Coordinates of C-alpha atoms in Angstrom, one line a residue:
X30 CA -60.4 -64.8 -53.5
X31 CA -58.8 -61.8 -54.7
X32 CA -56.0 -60.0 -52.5
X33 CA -55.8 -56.7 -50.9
X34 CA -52.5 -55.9 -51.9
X35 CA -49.1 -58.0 -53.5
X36 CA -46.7 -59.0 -50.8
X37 CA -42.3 -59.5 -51.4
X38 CA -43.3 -63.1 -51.9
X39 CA -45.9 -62.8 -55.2
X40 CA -43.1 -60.7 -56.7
X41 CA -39.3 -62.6 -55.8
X42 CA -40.9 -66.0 -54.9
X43 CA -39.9 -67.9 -52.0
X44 CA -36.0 -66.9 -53.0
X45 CA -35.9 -63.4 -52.0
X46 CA -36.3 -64.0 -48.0
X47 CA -33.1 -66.6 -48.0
X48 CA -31.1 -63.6 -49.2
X49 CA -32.3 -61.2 -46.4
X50 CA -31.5 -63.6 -43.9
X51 CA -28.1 -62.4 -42.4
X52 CA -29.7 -59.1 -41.5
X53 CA -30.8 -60.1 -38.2
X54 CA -27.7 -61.7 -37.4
X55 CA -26.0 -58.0 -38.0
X56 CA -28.2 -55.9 -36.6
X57 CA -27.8 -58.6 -33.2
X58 CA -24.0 -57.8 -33.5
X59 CA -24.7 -54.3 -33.4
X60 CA -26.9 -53.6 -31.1
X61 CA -24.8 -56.0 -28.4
X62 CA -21.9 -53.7 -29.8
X63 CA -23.8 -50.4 -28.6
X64 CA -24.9 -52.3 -25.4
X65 CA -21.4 -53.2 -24.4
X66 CA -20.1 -49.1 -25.0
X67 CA -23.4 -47.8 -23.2
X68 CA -22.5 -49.7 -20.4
X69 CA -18.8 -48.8 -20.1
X70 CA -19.5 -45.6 -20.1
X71 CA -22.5 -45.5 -17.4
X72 CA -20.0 -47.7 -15.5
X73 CA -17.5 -44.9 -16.1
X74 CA -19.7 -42.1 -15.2
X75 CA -20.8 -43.9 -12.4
X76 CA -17.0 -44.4 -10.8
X77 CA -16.1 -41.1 -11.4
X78 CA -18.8 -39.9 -9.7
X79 CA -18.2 -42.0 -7.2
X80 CA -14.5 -41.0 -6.6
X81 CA -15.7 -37.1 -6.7
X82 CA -18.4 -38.0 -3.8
X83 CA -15.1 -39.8 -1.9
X84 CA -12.5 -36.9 -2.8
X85 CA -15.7 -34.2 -1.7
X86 CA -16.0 -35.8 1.7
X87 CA -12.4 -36.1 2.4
X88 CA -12.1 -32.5 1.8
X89 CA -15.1 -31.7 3.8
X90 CA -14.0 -33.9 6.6
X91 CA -10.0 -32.1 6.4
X92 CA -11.7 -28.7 6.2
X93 CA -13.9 -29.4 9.1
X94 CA -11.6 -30.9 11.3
X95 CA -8.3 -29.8 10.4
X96 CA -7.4 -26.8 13.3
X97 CA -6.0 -24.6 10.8
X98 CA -7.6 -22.8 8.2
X99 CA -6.5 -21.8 4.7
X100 CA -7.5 -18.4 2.8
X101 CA -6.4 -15.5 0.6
X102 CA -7.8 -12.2 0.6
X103 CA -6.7 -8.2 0.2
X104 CA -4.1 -8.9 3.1
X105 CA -2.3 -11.7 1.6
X106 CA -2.4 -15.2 2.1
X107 CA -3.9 -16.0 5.5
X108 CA -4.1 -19.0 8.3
X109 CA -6.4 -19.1 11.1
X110 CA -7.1 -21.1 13.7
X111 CA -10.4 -22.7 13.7
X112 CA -11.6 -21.1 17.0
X113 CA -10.7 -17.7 16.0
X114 CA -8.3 -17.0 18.7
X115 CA -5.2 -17.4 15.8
X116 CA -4.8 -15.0 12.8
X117 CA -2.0 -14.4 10.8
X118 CA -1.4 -13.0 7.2
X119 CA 1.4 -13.3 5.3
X120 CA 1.8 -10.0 2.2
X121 CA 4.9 -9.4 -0.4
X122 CA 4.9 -6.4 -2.0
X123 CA 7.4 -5.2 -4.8
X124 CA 8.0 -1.6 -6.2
X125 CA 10.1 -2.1 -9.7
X126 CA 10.2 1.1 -11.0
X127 CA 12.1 3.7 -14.1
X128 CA 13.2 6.6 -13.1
X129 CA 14.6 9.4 -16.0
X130 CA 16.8 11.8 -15.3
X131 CA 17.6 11.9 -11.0
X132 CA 15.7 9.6 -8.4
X133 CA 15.0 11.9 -5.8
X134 CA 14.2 15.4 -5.2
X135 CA 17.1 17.3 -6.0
X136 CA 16.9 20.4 -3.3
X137 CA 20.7 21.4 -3.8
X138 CA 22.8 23.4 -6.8
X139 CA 24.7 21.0 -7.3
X140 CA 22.0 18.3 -7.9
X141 CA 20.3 20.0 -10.5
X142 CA 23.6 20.3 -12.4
X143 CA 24.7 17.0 -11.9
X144 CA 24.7 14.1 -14.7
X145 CA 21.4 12.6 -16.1
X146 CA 20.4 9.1 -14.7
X147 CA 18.1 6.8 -16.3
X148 CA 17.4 3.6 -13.7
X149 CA 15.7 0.7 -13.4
X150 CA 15.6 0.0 -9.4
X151 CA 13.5 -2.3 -7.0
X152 CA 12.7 0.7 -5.0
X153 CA 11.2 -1.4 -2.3
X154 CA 11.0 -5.0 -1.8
X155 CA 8.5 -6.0 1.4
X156 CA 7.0 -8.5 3.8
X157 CA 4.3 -7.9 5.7
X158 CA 2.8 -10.1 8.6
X159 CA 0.1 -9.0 10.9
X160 CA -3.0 -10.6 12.7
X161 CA -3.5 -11.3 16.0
X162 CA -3.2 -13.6 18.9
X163 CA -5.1 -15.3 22.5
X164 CA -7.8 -12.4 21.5
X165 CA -9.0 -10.7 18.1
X166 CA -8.2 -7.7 20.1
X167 CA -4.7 -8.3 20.5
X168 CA -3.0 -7.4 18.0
X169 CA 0.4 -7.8 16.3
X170 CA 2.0 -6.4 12.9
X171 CA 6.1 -6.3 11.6
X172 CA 7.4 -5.5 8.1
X173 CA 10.7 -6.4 6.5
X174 CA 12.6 -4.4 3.9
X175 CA 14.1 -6.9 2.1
X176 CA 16.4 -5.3 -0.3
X177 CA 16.3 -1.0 0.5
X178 CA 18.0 0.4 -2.7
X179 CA 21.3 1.7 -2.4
X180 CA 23.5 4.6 -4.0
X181 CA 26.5 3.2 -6.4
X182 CA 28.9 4.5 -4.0
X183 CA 27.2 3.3 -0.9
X184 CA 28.2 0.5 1.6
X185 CA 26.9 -3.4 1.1
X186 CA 25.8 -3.2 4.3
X187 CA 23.3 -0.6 3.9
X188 CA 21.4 -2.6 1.3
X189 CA 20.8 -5.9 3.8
X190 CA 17.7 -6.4 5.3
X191 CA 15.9 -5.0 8.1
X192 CA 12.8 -4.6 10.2
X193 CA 11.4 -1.7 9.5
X194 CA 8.2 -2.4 12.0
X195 CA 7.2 -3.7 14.8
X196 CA 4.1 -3.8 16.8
X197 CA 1.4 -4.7 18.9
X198 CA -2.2 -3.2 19.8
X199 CA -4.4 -3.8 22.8
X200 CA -7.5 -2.9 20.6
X201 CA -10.1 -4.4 23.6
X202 CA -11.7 -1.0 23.5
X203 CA -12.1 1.3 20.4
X204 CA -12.2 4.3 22.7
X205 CA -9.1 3.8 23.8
X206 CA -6.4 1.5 22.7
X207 CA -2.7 0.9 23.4
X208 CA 0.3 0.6 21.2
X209 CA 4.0 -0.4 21.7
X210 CA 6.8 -1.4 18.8
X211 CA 8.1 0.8 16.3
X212 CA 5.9 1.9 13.5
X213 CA 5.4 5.2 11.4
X214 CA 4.0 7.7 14.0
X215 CA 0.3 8.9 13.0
X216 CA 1.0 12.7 13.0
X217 CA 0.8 13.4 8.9
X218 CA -1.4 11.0 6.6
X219 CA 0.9 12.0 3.6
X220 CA 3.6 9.7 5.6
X221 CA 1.5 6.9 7.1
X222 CA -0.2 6.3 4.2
X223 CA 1.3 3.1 3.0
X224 CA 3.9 3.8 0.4
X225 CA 1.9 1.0 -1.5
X226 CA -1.1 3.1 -0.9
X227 CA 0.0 6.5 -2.9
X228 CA -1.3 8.3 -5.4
X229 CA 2.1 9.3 -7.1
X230 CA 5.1 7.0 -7.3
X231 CA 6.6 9.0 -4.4
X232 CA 5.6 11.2 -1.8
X233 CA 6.4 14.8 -2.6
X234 CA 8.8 16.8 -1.8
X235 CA 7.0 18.1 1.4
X236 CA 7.8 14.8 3.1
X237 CA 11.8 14.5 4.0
X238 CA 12.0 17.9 5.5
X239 CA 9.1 17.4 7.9
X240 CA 8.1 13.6 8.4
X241 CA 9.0 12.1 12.0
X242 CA 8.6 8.7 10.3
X243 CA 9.3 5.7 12.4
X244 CA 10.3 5.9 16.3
X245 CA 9.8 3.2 19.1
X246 CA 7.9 4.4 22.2
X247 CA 4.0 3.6 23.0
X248 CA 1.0 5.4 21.9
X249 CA -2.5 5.5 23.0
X250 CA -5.6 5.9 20.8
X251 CA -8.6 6.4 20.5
X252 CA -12.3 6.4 18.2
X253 CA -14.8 8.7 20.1
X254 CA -18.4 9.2 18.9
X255 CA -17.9 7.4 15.9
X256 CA -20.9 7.5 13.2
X257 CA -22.2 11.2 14.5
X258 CA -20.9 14.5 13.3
X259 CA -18.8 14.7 16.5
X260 CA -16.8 11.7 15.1
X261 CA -13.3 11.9 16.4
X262 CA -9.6 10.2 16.7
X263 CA -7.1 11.1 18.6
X264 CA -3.5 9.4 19.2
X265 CA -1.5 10.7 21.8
X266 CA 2.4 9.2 22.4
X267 CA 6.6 9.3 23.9
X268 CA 8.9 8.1 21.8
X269 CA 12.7 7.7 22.2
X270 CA 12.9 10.3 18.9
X271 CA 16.0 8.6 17.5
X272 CA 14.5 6.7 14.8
X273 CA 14.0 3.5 13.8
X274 CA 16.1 0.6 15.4
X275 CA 17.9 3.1 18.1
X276 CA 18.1 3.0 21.8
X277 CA 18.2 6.6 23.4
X278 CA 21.0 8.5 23.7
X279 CA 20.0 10.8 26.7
X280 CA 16.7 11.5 29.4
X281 CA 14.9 13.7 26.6
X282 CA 11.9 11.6 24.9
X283 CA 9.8 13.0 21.6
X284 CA 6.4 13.8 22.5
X285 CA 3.9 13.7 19.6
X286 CA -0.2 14.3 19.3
X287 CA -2.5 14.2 16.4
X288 CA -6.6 14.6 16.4
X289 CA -8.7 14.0 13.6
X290 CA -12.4 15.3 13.4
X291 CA -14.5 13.2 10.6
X292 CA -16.7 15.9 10.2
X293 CA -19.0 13.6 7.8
X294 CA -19.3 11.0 10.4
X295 CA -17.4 8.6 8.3
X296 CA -14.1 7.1 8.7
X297 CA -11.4 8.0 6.1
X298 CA -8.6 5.0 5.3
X299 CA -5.2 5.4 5.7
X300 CA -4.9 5.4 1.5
X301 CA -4.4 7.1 -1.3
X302 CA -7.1 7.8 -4.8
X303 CA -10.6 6.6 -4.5
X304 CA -10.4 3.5 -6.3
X305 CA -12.8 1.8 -4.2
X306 CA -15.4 4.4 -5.4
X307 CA -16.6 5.3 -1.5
X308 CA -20.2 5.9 -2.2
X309 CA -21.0 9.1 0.4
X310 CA -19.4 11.8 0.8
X311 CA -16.2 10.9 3.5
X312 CA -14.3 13.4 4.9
X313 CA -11.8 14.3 8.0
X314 CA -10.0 17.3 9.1
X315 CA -6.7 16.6 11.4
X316 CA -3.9 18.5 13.2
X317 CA -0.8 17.6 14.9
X318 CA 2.1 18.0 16.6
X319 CA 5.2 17.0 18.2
X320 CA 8.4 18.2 20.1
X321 CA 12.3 16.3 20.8
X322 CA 15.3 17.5 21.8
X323 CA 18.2 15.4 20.6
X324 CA 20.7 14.9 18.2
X325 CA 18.2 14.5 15.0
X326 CA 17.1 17.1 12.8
X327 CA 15.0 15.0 10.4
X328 CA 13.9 11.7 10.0
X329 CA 13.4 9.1 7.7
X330 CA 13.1 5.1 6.8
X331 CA 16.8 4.7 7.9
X332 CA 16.2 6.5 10.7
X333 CA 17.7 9.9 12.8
X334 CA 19.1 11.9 10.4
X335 CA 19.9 15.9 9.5
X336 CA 18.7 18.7 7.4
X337 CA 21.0 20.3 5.0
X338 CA 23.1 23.1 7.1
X339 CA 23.0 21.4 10.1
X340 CA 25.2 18.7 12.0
X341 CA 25.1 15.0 11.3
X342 CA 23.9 13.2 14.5
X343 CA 27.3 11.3 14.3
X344 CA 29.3 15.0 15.3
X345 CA 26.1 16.7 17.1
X346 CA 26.1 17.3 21.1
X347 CA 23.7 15.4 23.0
X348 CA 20.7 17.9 22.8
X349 CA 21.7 20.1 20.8
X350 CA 19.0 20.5 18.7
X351 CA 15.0 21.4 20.1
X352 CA 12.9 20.5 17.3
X353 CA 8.8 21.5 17.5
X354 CA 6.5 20.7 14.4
X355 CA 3.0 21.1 13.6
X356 CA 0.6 20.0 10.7
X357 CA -2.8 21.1 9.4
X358 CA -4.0 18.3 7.7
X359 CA -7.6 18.0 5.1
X360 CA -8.6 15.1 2.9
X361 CA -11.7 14.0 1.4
X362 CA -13.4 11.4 -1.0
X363 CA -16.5 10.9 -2.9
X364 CA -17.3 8.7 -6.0
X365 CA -14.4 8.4 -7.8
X366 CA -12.8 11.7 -6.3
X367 CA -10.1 12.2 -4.2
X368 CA -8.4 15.6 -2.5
X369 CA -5.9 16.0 0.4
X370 CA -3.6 18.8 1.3
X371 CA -1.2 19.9 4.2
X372 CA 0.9 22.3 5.9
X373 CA 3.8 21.8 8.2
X374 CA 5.4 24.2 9.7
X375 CA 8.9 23.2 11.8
X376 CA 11.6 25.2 13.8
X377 CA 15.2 24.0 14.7
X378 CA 16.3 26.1 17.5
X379 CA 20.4 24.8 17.4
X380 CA 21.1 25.2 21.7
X381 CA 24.9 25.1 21.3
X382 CA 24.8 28.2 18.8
X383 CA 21.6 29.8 20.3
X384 CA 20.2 30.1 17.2
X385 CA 16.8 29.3 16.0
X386 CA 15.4 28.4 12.7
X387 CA 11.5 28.4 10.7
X388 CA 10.6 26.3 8.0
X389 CA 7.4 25.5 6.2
X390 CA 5.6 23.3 3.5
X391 CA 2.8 22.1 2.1
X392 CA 1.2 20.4 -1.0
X393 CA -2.2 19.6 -2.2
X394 CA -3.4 16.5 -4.6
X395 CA -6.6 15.4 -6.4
X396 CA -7.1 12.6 -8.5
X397 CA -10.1 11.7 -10.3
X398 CA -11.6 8.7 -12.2
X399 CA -13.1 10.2 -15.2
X400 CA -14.9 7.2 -16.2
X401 CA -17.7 8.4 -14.2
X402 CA -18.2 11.6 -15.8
X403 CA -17.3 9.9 -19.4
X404 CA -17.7 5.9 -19.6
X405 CA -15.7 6.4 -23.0
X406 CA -12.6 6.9 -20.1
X407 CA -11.5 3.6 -19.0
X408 CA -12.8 2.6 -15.5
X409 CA -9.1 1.4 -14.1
X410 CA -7.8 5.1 -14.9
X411 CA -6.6 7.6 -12.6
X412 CA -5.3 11.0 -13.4
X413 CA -3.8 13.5 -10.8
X414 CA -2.1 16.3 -9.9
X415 CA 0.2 17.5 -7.3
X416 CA 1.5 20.8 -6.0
X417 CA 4.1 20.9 -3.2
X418 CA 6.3 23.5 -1.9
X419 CA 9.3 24.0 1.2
X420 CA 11.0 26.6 2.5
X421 CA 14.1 25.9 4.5
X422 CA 17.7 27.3 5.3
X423 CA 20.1 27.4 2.8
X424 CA 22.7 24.8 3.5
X425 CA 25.7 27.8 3.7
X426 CA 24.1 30.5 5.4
X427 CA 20.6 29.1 7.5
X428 CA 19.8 32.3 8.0
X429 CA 18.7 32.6 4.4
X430 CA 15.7 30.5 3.1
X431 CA 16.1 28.6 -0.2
X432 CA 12.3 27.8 -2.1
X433 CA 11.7 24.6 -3.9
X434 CA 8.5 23.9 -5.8
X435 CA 6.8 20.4 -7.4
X436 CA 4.0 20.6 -10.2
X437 CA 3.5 17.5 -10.9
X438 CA 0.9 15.0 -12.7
X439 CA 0.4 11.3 -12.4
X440 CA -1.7 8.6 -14.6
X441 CA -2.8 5.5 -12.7
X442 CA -4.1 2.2 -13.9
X443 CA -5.6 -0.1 -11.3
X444 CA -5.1 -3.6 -12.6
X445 CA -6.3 -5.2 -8.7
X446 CA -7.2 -1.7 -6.6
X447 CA -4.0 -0.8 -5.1
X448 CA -2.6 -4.2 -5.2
X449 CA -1.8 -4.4 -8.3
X450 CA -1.0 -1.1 -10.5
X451 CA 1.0 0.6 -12.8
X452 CA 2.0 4.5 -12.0
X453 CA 3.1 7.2 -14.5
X454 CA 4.1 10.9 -13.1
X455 CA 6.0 13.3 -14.7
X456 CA 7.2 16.2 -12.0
X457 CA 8.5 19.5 -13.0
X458 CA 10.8 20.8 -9.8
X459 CA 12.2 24.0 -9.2
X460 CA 15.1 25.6 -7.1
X461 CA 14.8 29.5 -5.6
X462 CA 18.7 29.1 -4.4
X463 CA 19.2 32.7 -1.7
X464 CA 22.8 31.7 -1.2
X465 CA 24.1 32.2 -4.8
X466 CA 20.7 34.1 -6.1
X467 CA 20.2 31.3 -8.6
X468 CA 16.8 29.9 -10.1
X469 CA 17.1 26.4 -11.5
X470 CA 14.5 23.6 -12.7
X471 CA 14.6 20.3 -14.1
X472 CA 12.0 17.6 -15.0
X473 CA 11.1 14.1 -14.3
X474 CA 9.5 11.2 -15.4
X475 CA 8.7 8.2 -13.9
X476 CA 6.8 4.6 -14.3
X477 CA 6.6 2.0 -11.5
X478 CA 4.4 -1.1 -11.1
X479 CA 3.5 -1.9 -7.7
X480 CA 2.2 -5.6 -7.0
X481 CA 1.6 -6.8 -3.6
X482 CA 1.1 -11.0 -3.1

């Protein structure tokens, strides 16, 4: 019979399979090979999902059972209890900062003429912790300055630590709260904006001759028809007017009132810029004002202190000085813009010399993120600018007024919102001296990085 086709048999004979034969026996070796590695490595797989399953419930279990929990968010690191009654936050902030050719607002002669300085300091070095206790309601906040900068000439002691606030709210009822502790009193946003919070590296030069800064006393407070175009605040308070950290030195108390109409029915932050890009249009318009007798003329960080031409608290008479202040105060935000302005006006009526004496001051800022008008701008850029002026006494004869004036501009870059940024301003400032009828200016640049952890 004839075949269908020729097999490997009719052409090698029956020598050709006996060659072939090991092939089985290596592909057997192989395959068990390939088995045994397969099987490690499900075994593998499988364990290690096993121990994440273990290491996932453990965590669950801790998390769920543990009384404490563990977060961080635009406060700081926080830990709370797990029923809510426990809150606290823990912040550090640092201000590292250039400064070219003076540090601070010359308002004098003899600062203007005085030798360049180009510094590096830690302008302020913080910690902040706040939350609140028994009650979400009840409130508590304190800061620490942990290393205030210091003069070359100054005293060690005056760069140690301190608190620089103290506090606690009974916030129960948003019509009307309560406050006690030391803390910066609401009468000027300028000043009770966080220094963390600014638009410039400093404040301008509007703020050392009229802030009241920080005093101890109690305050109440108050949110009134909040959301509707009545929307007000109000903060009425007594304080012991020496400053921070001082006991009073006589009967006479500072009494101090600020309301604030929202007239956009929208609640403005205590903060500088609009880098959180509010989306309506939010608005407020405030006025205060406040009245002491006592030794101070001036206030600040450190506490009571003196304007130029008048006596340091150390050598002053117990109320000796009646000092009366008022502030007209408007800001304003909307997508990427930012405005606020203020005027102060102050009188120092000296009693032991019967002699009274006027001052005023203002300055209005903007800032804006161009990005939204250009996207060629980067989005994390800020540029602003800043005009500020005071009249005061003339340190040798107060019943002349000396003018000083601030034209300055300021590039922001927002690496984490306020949180973490780098600041640029360069200031031009000015001196109309009435004493020796001289006109002097300088300028001033400087850079600062602000990071808060």
């Amino acid at each position: 019979m004839k075949k269908d086709s020729l097999t490997s048999k009719d052409i090698l004979g029956d020598a050709a399979p006996a060659a072939a034969a090991p092939a089985p026996a290596l592909d057997a070796t192989v395959e068990a090979r390939v088995d045994a590695a397969v099987e490690r490595a499900v075994e593998k797989h499988l364990d290690a999902a096993a121990e994440a399953r273990v290491v996932d419930k453990v965590a669950k279990k801790v998390e769920s059972e543990f009384p404490v929990k563990a977060s961080y968010g635009s406060k700081g690191f926080r830990l709370e209890s797990r029923d809510g009654r426990f809150q606290t936050n823990l912040q550090w902030r640092a201000q590292l900062r250039y400064t070219n050719p003076f540090t601070g607002d010359p308002r004098q002669l003899a600062a203007f003429a005085a030798e360049e300085q180009s510094t590096f300091e830690a302008r302020r070095l913080r910690m902040k912790i706040g939350g609140h206790g028994f009650q979400p309601w009840l409130k508590y906040y304190f800061e620490v300055d942990l290393e205030p900068t210091r003069e070359v000439d100054d005293e060690p002691e005056t760069a140690s630590g301190r608190v620089i606030d103290w506090r606690i709210d009974v916030a129960r009822f948003p019509f009307a709260e309560l406050r006690v502790g030391q803390w910066k009193i609401d009468h000027n946003r300028e000043r009770v904006d966080s220094s963390g919070r600014q638009q410039f590296v400093e404040r301008s030069i509007v703020n050392r001759t009229f802030t009241i800064d920080r005093q101890v006393g109690v305050q109440l407070r108050g949110h009134l028809f909040a959301g509707t175009p009545a929307d007000l605040r109000y903060w009425a308070g007594v304080f012991t007017g020496e400053g921070r950290g001082v006991e009073n030195d006589d009967e006479n108390m500072m009494w101090a009132g600020r309301l604030q109409w929202n007239f956009l029915g929208r609640d403005l932050d205590w903060k500088q810029t609009d880098v959180e890009f509010t989306e309506l249009p939010t608005g407020s318009l405030a006025f205060g004002a406040m009245t002491n007798k006592g030794r101070c003329t001036r206030w600040s960080s450190s506490g009571c202190g003196n304007l130029d031409g008048f006596a340091r608290p150390a050598t002053a008479m117990d109320a000796q000085f009646k000092t009366e202040q008022m502030v007209q105060e408007f800001a304003f935000k909307w997508r990427g813009f930012s405005v606020q302005e203020e005027y102060h006006w102050k009188t120092v009526e000296d009693r032991l010399a019967g002699e009274s004496f006027d001052m005023q001051g203002a300055y209005a800022q903007a800032g804006y993120f161009f990005h939204y008008l250009f996207p060629v701008v980067p989005q994390p850029l800020e540029l602003a600018f800043r005009y500020a002026f005071v009249d005061e006494p003339n340190r040798f004869n107060r019943f002349l007024d000396n003018n000083r004036e601030e034209y300055s501009m300021a590039a922001n870059w927002f690496f984490a919102g306020h949180n973490n940024k780098l600041t640029l301003d360069y200031s031009r400032l000015t001196l109309d001296e009435a004493f020796f009828d001289r006109d002097v200016s300088d300028d001033r640049v400087r850079v600062q990085w602000d990071v808060s952890f």
